[in-house]
Coordinates of C-alpha atoms in Angstrom, one line a residue:
M1 CA 135.6 129.7 78.6
S2 CA 136.3 127.3 75.4
L3 CA 139.0 125.1 75.4
E4 CA 139.8 126.5 72.2
T5 CA 140.7 130.1 74.0
A6 CA 141.8 128.7 77.2
V7 CA 144.8 130.6 78.8
S8 CA 147.7 129.3 78.0
N9 CA 149.9 130.7 80.5
G10 CA 151.6 133.2 78.2
L11 CA 152.6 131.0 75.9
K12 CA 151.6 131.7 72.4
R13 CA 149.0 129.1 70.3
D14 CA 151.5 129.2 67.3
I15 CA 151.8 125.4 66.4
G16 CA 149.4 124.1 63.8
L17 CA 148.4 120.4 63.0
P18 CA 151.2 120.0 60.5
S19 CA 153.9 121.3 63.1
A20 CA 152.3 119.2 66.2
L21 CA 152.3 116.4 63.5
A22 CA 155.6 117.0 62.6
L23 CA 157.0 116.9 66.4
V24 CA 155.3 114.0 67.2
I25 CA 156.6 111.6 64.5
A26 CA 160.5 113.4 65.0
N27 CA 160.0 112.2 68.4
M28 CA 159.2 108.7 67.6
V29 CA 161.2 108.1 64.5
G30 CA 164.7 108.7 66.2
S31 CA 167.8 106.0 66.7
G32 CA 165.3 103.4 68.0
V33 CA 164.4 101.8 65.0
F34 CA 167.7 101.8 63.4
T35 CA 169.6 100.3 66.6
T36 CA 166.6 97.8 68.4
T37 CA 165.9 95.2 65.6
G38 CA 169.2 93.1 66.1
F39 CA 168.2 93.0 69.7
I40 CA 164.5 92.1 69.2
M41 CA 165.9 89.1 66.5
K42 CA 168.1 88.2 69.5
E43 CA 164.9 87.4 71.4
L44 CA 162.4 86.1 68.5
N45 CA 165.0 84.7 66.0
S46 CA 162.0 84.7 63.1
G47 CA 160.9 87.2 60.7
P48 CA 157.2 86.8 60.9
A49 CA 157.4 87.0 65.1
L50 CA 159.2 90.5 64.4
L51 CA 157.2 91.6 62.1
V52 CA 154.0 90.7 64.9
C53 CA 156.2 92.3 67.6
W54 CA 156.5 95.8 66.2
L55 CA 152.7 95.5 64.9
I56 CA 151.8 95.2 68.5
G57 CA 154.0 97.7 69.9
G58 CA 152.3 100.0 67.2
A59 CA 148.7 98.8 68.7
F60 CA 149.9 99.8 72.1
A61 CA 151.5 103.2 71.1
L62 CA 148.5 104.0 69.5
A63 CA 146.1 103.0 72.4
G64 CA 148.1 105.3 74.5
A65 CA 147.8 108.0 71.3
L66 CA 143.7 107.4 71.9
C67 CA 143.6 108.1 75.6
Y68 CA 146.3 110.9 75.7
G69 CA 144.1 112.4 72.7
E70 CA 141.2 112.6 74.9
L71 CA 143.4 114.0 78.3
G72 CA 145.0 116.5 75.5
A73 CA 141.6 117.6 74.7
R74 CA 140.3 118.2 78.1
F75 CA 143.4 119.9 79.7
P76 CA 145.2 121.6 76.6
R77 CA 148.1 123.0 78.7
A78 CA 151.7 122.5 78.4
G79 CA 153.6 119.5 80.5
G80 CA 151.6 116.7 78.9
E81 CA 151.6 113.6 81.8
Y82 CA 152.3 116.4 84.4
V83 CA 149.2 118.0 83.8
Y84 CA 147.2 115.2 83.7
L85 CA 148.1 113.3 86.6
Y86 CA 147.9 116.3 88.9
Q87 CA 144.2 117.1 87.8
T88 CA 143.5 112.9 88.6
F89 CA 146.0 111.8 91.4
G90 CA 147.3 115.3 92.8
P91 CA 151.2 116.3 93.1
L92 CA 153.0 114.0 94.0
P93 CA 152.6 111.4 91.3
A94 CA 152.3 114.5 89.0
F95 CA 155.8 115.8 90.2
L96 CA 157.1 112.0 89.8
S97 CA 156.1 111.9 86.5
G98 CA 157.7 115.6 85.4
W99 CA 161.0 114.4 87.6
I100 CA 161.3 111.6 85.1
S101 CA 160.7 113.3 82.0
L102 CA 163.5 115.5 83.0
I103 CA 166.3 112.7 83.8
V104 CA 164.8 109.5 81.6
G105 CA 162.2 110.7 79.3
F106 CA 164.5 113.9 77.5
S107 CA 167.5 114.6 78.7
A108 CA 169.1 111.4 78.7
P109 CA 167.9 110.4 75.0
I110 CA 168.9 114.0 74.0
A111 CA 172.4 113.5 75.1
A112 CA 172.6 109.7 73.7
A113 CA 170.9 111.2 70.4
A114 CA 173.7 113.9 70.9
I115 CA 176.5 111.1 70.8
A116 CA 175.4 109.3 68.2
F117 CA 174.7 112.0 66.3
S118 CA 178.6 113.2 66.6
A119 CA 180.0 109.0 66.5
Y120 CA 178.7 108.7 63.2
L121 CA 179.7 111.8 61.8
L122 CA 183.4 111.3 62.9
G123 CA 183.4 107.9 62.8
G124 CA 183.3 107.0 66.5
D125 CA 187.2 106.3 66.7
T126 CA 188.1 110.2 68.0
V127 CA 190.9 109.6 71.0
P128 CA 189.9 111.5 74.2
W129 CA 191.8 114.6 75.5
F130 CA 191.0 113.8 78.8
T131 CA 189.1 111.2 80.9
L132 CA 188.6 111.5 84.6
E133 CA 187.8 107.8 86.8
L134 CA 187.3 107.1 90.1
G135 CA 186.9 103.3 90.7
G136 CA 186.9 102.0 87.5
V137 CA 183.4 104.4 86.9
Q138 CA 184.5 107.6 84.0
F139 CA 182.9 110.8 85.3
L140 CA 184.5 113.3 82.6
C141 CA 185.3 112.3 79.2
L142 CA 186.5 115.5 76.6
S143 CA 186.8 114.4 73.5
P144 CA 186.1 115.8 69.9
S145 CA 183.1 113.7 69.5
S146 CA 181.4 115.2 73.3
L147 CA 182.6 118.7 72.6
L148 CA 180.6 118.2 69.0
A149 CA 177.8 116.8 70.8
C150 CA 177.3 119.6 73.2
G151 CA 178.0 121.8 70.5
A152 CA 174.8 120.2 68.9
V153 CA 172.5 120.3 72.0
A154 CA 173.3 124.4 72.2
V155 CA 172.7 124.9 69.1
L156 CA 169.7 123.3 69.0
S157 CA 168.3 124.2 72.7
L158 CA 169.2 128.6 71.1
V159 CA 167.3 127.9 68.4
H160 CA 164.0 126.8 70.0
C161 CA 164.7 129.6 72.8
H162 CA 164.7 132.2 70.2
S163 CA 161.4 131.2 69.2
V164 CA 158.7 129.0 68.5
R165 CA 158.4 130.2 64.7
L166 CA 162.2 129.4 64.1
G167 CA 162.0 126.7 65.9
K168 CA 159.0 124.9 64.4
R169 CA 160.4 125.6 60.8
V170 CA 163.8 123.7 61.7
Q171 CA 162.0 121.1 63.6
N172 CA 159.6 120.7 60.3
L173 CA 162.4 120.7 57.7
L174 CA 164.2 118.1 60.4
T175 CA 161.6 115.8 60.4
L176 CA 160.8 116.2 56.2
F177 CA 164.7 114.9 55.7
K178 CA 164.6 112.4 58.1
L179 CA 160.6 110.6 56.4
L180 CA 162.3 111.1 52.9
L181 CA 165.3 109.3 54.4
I182 CA 163.4 106.5 55.8
M183 CA 161.3 106.2 52.6
G184 CA 163.6 107.0 50.0
F185 CA 165.6 103.6 51.8
I186 CA 161.9 101.8 51.5
M187 CA 161.3 102.2 48.0
A188 CA 165.0 101.9 46.8
G189 CA 165.6 99.1 48.8
F190 CA 162.5 97.0 47.3
W191 CA 163.3 98.5 43.9
I192 CA 167.1 98.3 43.1
G193 CA 168.4 96.2 46.5
R194 CA 170.0 93.0 46.3
G195 CA 167.7 91.2 48.9
D196 CA 165.5 88.4 48.9
M197 CA 162.3 88.0 50.2
T198 CA 162.7 84.3 51.0
H199 CA 164.8 85.5 54.3
L200 CA 160.9 86.4 55.6
I201 CA 160.1 82.7 56.2
H202 CA 163.6 81.5 56.7
A203 CA 163.3 79.6 59.8
P204 CA 166.8 78.7 61.5
A205 CA 167.4 76.4 64.3
N206 CA 165.6 77.1 67.6
T207 CA 163.0 79.3 66.2
A208 CA 160.4 78.9 69.3
T209 CA 159.5 82.2 70.8
S210 CA 158.9 82.4 74.3
A211 CA 156.3 84.5 76.2
K212 CA 159.1 86.1 78.6
G213 CA 161.4 86.2 75.3
F214 CA 158.6 88.1 73.1
A215 CA 157.9 90.5 76.3
V216 CA 161.9 91.4 76.5
A217 CA 161.3 92.2 72.6
L218 CA 158.2 94.7 73.2
I219 CA 160.7 96.1 75.8
F220 CA 163.2 97.1 72.9
V221 CA 159.9 97.9 70.6
S222 CA 158.2 100.1 73.4
F223 CA 161.4 102.2 73.0
A224 CA 162.0 102.5 69.3
Y225 CA 158.0 103.9 70.2
S226 CA 158.5 106.3 72.3
G227 CA 157.1 109.9 71.8
W228 CA 154.2 109.3 70.4
N229 CA 152.8 111.2 73.3
A230 CA 155.1 114.2 72.5
A231 CA 152.5 116.9 70.9
A232 CA 150.8 116.4 74.7
Y233 CA 153.9 118.7 76.2
L234 CA 152.6 121.8 73.5
G235 CA 149.2 121.7 74.5
S236 CA 149.4 125.2 75.4
E237 CA 150.6 126.3 72.2
I238 CA 148.5 124.4 70.3
Q239 CA 146.1 126.0 67.9
R240 CA 142.7 124.0 68.1
P241 CA 144.0 122.2 70.7
A242 CA 140.7 119.8 71.2
R243 CA 140.8 119.0 67.7
N244 CA 144.2 119.0 66.7
L245 CA 145.9 117.7 69.5
P246 CA 144.3 114.3 69.3
L247 CA 144.5 114.3 66.0
A248 CA 148.3 114.7 65.6
L249 CA 148.9 112.1 68.6
I250 CA 146.5 109.6 66.7
L251 CA 148.0 110.6 62.8
G252 CA 151.3 110.7 63.9
T253 CA 151.6 107.7 65.8
T254 CA 149.9 105.7 62.6
I255 CA 152.0 106.8 60.3
V256 CA 155.3 106.1 62.1
T257 CA 153.9 102.0 62.8
I258 CA 153.6 102.0 59.1
L259 CA 156.9 103.5 58.4
Y260 CA 158.2 101.2 60.8
L261 CA 156.7 98.0 59.3
L262 CA 157.8 98.8 56.1
L263 CA 161.7 99.7 57.4
N264 CA 161.7 96.0 59.3
L265 CA 160.5 94.4 56.3
V266 CA 162.8 95.7 54.1
Y267 CA 165.6 94.8 56.6
L268 CA 164.2 90.9 56.3
Y269 CA 164.8 91.7 52.9
A270 CA 168.0 92.4 53.2
L271 CA 169.0 90.1 55.8
P272 CA 168.3 86.3 57.3
P273 CA 167.3 86.4 60.8
E274 CA 170.8 85.1 61.8
Q275 CA 172.7 87.8 60.5
M276 CA 170.3 90.4 62.4
R277 CA 170.9 88.8 65.6
G278 CA 172.3 91.2 68.0
V279 CA 173.5 93.7 65.4
L280 CA 173.4 97.5 66.7
E281 CA 173.9 99.2 63.0
V282 CA 171.5 97.1 61.6
G283 CA 170.6 100.1 59.3
A284 CA 174.0 100.2 58.0
V285 CA 174.1 96.8 57.7
A286 CA 171.4 96.2 55.7
A287 CA 172.0 99.1 53.9
A288 CA 175.4 97.8 52.6
A289 CA 173.4 94.3 52.2
L290 CA 171.6 95.5 49.5
F291 CA 173.8 98.5 47.8
G292 CA 177.1 97.9 48.6
E293 CA 179.4 99.3 51.5
E294 CA 179.9 102.5 50.1
A295 CA 175.9 102.9 49.8
G296 CA 175.8 101.6 53.7
A297 CA 178.4 104.0 54.7
L298 CA 177.2 107.0 53.4
F299 CA 173.8 105.8 54.8
G300 CA 174.9 106.2 58.0
V301 CA 176.2 109.4 57.6
A302 CA 172.6 110.1 56.8
V303 CA 171.4 108.4 59.7
A304 CA 173.8 110.9 61.5
F305 CA 171.5 113.9 60.4
G306 CA 168.4 112.6 60.9
L307 CA 169.4 112.0 64.9
L308 CA 169.5 116.0 64.8
S309 CA 165.4 115.9 64.3
V310 CA 164.8 113.8 67.4
M311 CA 166.9 115.7 69.3
S312 CA 165.5 118.5 68.2
A313 CA 161.9 117.2 69.0
M314 CA 162.9 116.7 72.2
I315 CA 164.6 119.9 73.2
M316 CA 161.4 121.5 71.9
A317 CA 158.7 119.1 73.8
G318 CA 160.6 118.4 77.1
P319 CA 160.9 122.2 78.8
R320 CA 157.0 122.0 78.2
V321 CA 157.1 120.1 81.6
Y322 CA 159.5 122.0 83.5
F323 CA 157.7 124.9 82.7
A324 CA 154.2 123.8 84.0
M325 CA 155.7 122.4 87.3
A326 CA 157.3 125.7 87.8
R327 CA 154.0 127.4 87.0
D328 CA 152.4 125.3 89.7
R329 CA 155.6 126.0 92.2
Q330 CA 156.0 122.1 91.8
F331 CA 159.7 123.0 90.6
F332 CA 162.3 125.7 90.4
H333 CA 160.7 129.0 90.0
S334 CA 162.9 130.6 87.9
L335 CA 162.0 128.0 85.4
A336 CA 158.3 129.4 84.8
R337 CA 159.6 132.4 83.2
I338 CA 159.0 132.8 79.6
H339 CA 160.8 135.4 77.3
D340 CA 159.8 139.1 77.7
V341 CA 160.0 139.4 73.6
R342 CA 160.4 135.6 72.3
K343 CA 157.4 134.2 74.5
T344 CA 159.5 130.9 74.9
P345 CA 160.0 128.9 77.8
S346 CA 163.5 129.6 77.5
R347 CA 165.3 129.4 80.9
A348 CA 163.5 125.7 80.8
I349 CA 164.9 125.0 77.3
L350 CA 168.7 126.5 78.5
F351 CA 168.3 124.4 81.4
Q352 CA 167.6 120.9 80.1
G353 CA 170.7 121.8 77.9
A354 CA 172.7 122.0 80.6
V355 CA 171.3 118.8 81.8
A356 CA 171.9 116.7 78.6
I357 CA 175.6 118.6 78.2
V358 CA 176.5 117.2 81.6
M359 CA 175.3 113.5 80.7
I360 CA 177.3 113.9 77.4
L361 CA 180.8 114.6 79.3
M362 CA 179.9 112.2 82.2
A363 CA 178.4 109.5 79.9
A364 CA 176.2 108.4 82.3
F365 CA 173.3 108.6 79.4
D366 CA 173.9 104.7 79.2
Q367 CA 173.3 103.7 82.1
L368 CA 170.4 105.8 82.2
L369 CA 168.9 104.2 78.9
I370 CA 168.9 101.0 80.7
Y371 CA 165.8 101.7 83.0
M372 CA 164.1 104.8 80.6
G373 CA 161.3 101.5 79.3
F374 CA 161.0 100.5 82.7
T375 CA 159.7 104.1 84.4
L376 CA 158.4 105.7 81.2
S377 CA 155.9 102.7 81.2
L378 CA 155.1 103.4 84.8
S379 CA 154.1 107.0 84.0
A380 CA 152.5 106.4 80.8
M381 CA 150.2 103.6 82.5
L382 CA 149.3 106.2 85.6
T383 CA 148.5 108.3 83.1
V384 CA 145.7 106.2 81.2
A385 CA 144.4 104.9 84.6
G386 CA 144.1 108.4 85.6
L387 CA 141.2 108.7 82.9
L388 CA 139.6 105.8 83.9
R389 CA 138.9 107.6 87.2
L390 CA 138.4 110.8 85.3
R391 CA 135.4 109.5 83.4
R392 CA 133.7 108.0 86.5
S393 CA 134.4 111.4 88.2
F394 CA 132.4 113.4 85.7
D395 CA 131.6 113.2 81.8
S396 CA 134.0 114.6 79.3
G397 CA 133.4 118.1 78.2
G398 CA 135.5 117.8 75.2
T399 CA 134.9 117.5 71.7
Y400 CA 136.8 114.2 71.3
R401 CA 136.5 111.0 73.3
C402 CA 138.9 108.4 73.3
P403 CA 137.7 105.5 71.2
G404 CA 136.9 102.2 72.0
Y405 CA 136.2 103.4 75.9
P406 CA 137.0 101.3 78.0
L407 CA 138.8 98.5 76.3
T408 CA 141.5 101.0 74.6
P409 CA 142.6 102.1 78.3
I410 CA 142.5 98.9 79.8
F411 CA 144.3 97.4 76.9
F412 CA 147.4 99.8 77.0
I413 CA 147.4 99.5 81.0
A414 CA 147.6 95.6 80.5
G415 CA 149.9 95.6 78.1
N416 CA 152.6 97.9 80.5
I417 CA 151.8 95.5 83.0
W418 CA 152.8 92.8 81.2
I419 CA 155.9 94.5 80.1
I420 CA 156.7 95.7 83.5
F421 CA 156.4 92.2 84.7
Y422 CA 159.0 90.8 82.8
S423 CA 161.3 93.6 83.3
V424 CA 161.0 92.9 86.9
T425 CA 162.3 89.1 85.7
S426 CA 164.5 89.5 83.3
R427 CA 166.3 93.2 83.5
P428 CA 165.8 93.4 88.0
L429 CA 169.0 95.7 87.7
A430 CA 167.0 98.0 85.7
V431 CA 163.9 98.1 87.8
L432 CA 166.5 99.0 90.6
F433 CA 167.5 101.8 89.4
G434 CA 164.3 102.7 88.3
I435 CA 163.2 102.8 92.0
L436 CA 165.9 104.5 93.0
T437 CA 165.6 107.5 90.7
I438 CA 161.8 107.3 92.1
L439 CA 162.7 107.4 95.4
I440 CA 164.7 110.7 94.6
G441 CA 161.9 112.5 93.4
V442 CA 160.5 111.7 96.4
V443 CA 163.1 113.4 98.6
L444 CA 163.2 116.1 96.2
Y445 CA 159.4 116.7 96.3
K446 CA 159.4 116.7 100.2
I447 CA 162.1 119.3 100.2
I448 CA 160.6 121.3 97.7
W449 CA 156.8 121.4 99.4
H450 CA 158.8 122.0 102.8
R451 CA 160.0 125.5 101.2
R452 CA 156.9 126.1 99.9
T453 CA 155.3 125.7 102.6
E454 CA 157.6 128.0 104.7
S455 CA 157.9 130.7 102.1
Q456 CA 153.8 130.7 102.9
K457 CA 154.0 131.0 106.3
L458 CA 156.2 134.0 105.8
Q459 CA 154.0 135.9 103.8
V460 CA 151.0 135.3 106.2
P461 CA 150.8 138.2 109.0
G462 CA 151.1 137.0 112.6
I463 CA 153.2 134.1 111.7

């Protein structure tokens, strides 16, 4: 059986290239590009260094997309890294990648994007109705903002439970709105904005950039670029996956890299480096500098609705990982069921939505975001290393082969090792939480594996 007609585990191949491309773009263009530039500038303190950092981050993401493209063409199944690692390194690394995806890769960012959406929409100053704290740590918060965030997650989860067709239409519309917002901001900023291009060459005091500062800046950049592998999670539902999956990954990453460079150029046009350093809402601040305070507030509301796109994209992609794990009896078996009529992994979608809602109410998402870059870099790096191992074992039978092999995967792995090294030295607490998450995953895997073994024994006569 060819890769084009490979069995898709009951899921319908209903996603064409445009929808797969929209999914990649929507996953990548989230809150990161509107929030991280100020922190990057704090590390670099230089306009040219800022643009170079975003360019290198795009190169890392593109190298990863090129490698994932070959893995996706070889194994056109739902699950992404889980499927690829299962084929190359076995069940334990595969399970850990799925576990990381559930906690760090999807549920936490969904919760964070939902809270950002509600905060932008309601102004972020809503008074909590009820809070529960133990030892100074907040465990529960009920407020208009948190309920709106939970509602947004619930509604989008139900949309994607309904059908792939409805889900992709909503996703495409939200992605189109976000792209029009960014492109409109870029064009209007250069055309009618009150900016100054001398900000680009303006050199504040202490502009020297260290290797450590640049690596820390790349941690923020890698967070903004995360999502370049989104289409890989829907391998069972993409039409002509050997062709369309690599194209979606590569084209989506390239388009987003260009948009990010132009958007950061507008930021520099609007603000000098010293006014950007450490600013969280750099997009709204830049809009206010270019067009006035009222326009800045309006842009903030538009960004809030743009966040619905990244929420929808992650709600669409993430459950395919847990679905694939459950199909292989590596996770809760009920998550392997698909809706009889809708042909969607509805239980996995609702499960992920419930985890995200719990995070919103417990306000635990901020702690997860601290170590997100570290743990996701480990998973992606190991996945690309699997391509090297796969090529040594047997030749590719697919129609797509990673360009520049083996330099492309080596470049990606080396870049992530550099980022991880400086993560360890500059953010040791984040690394500790990342390692703790992995250890919890190992324990959970052992429990599930033990139960699976006992179940198999019960099914064998005489045991």
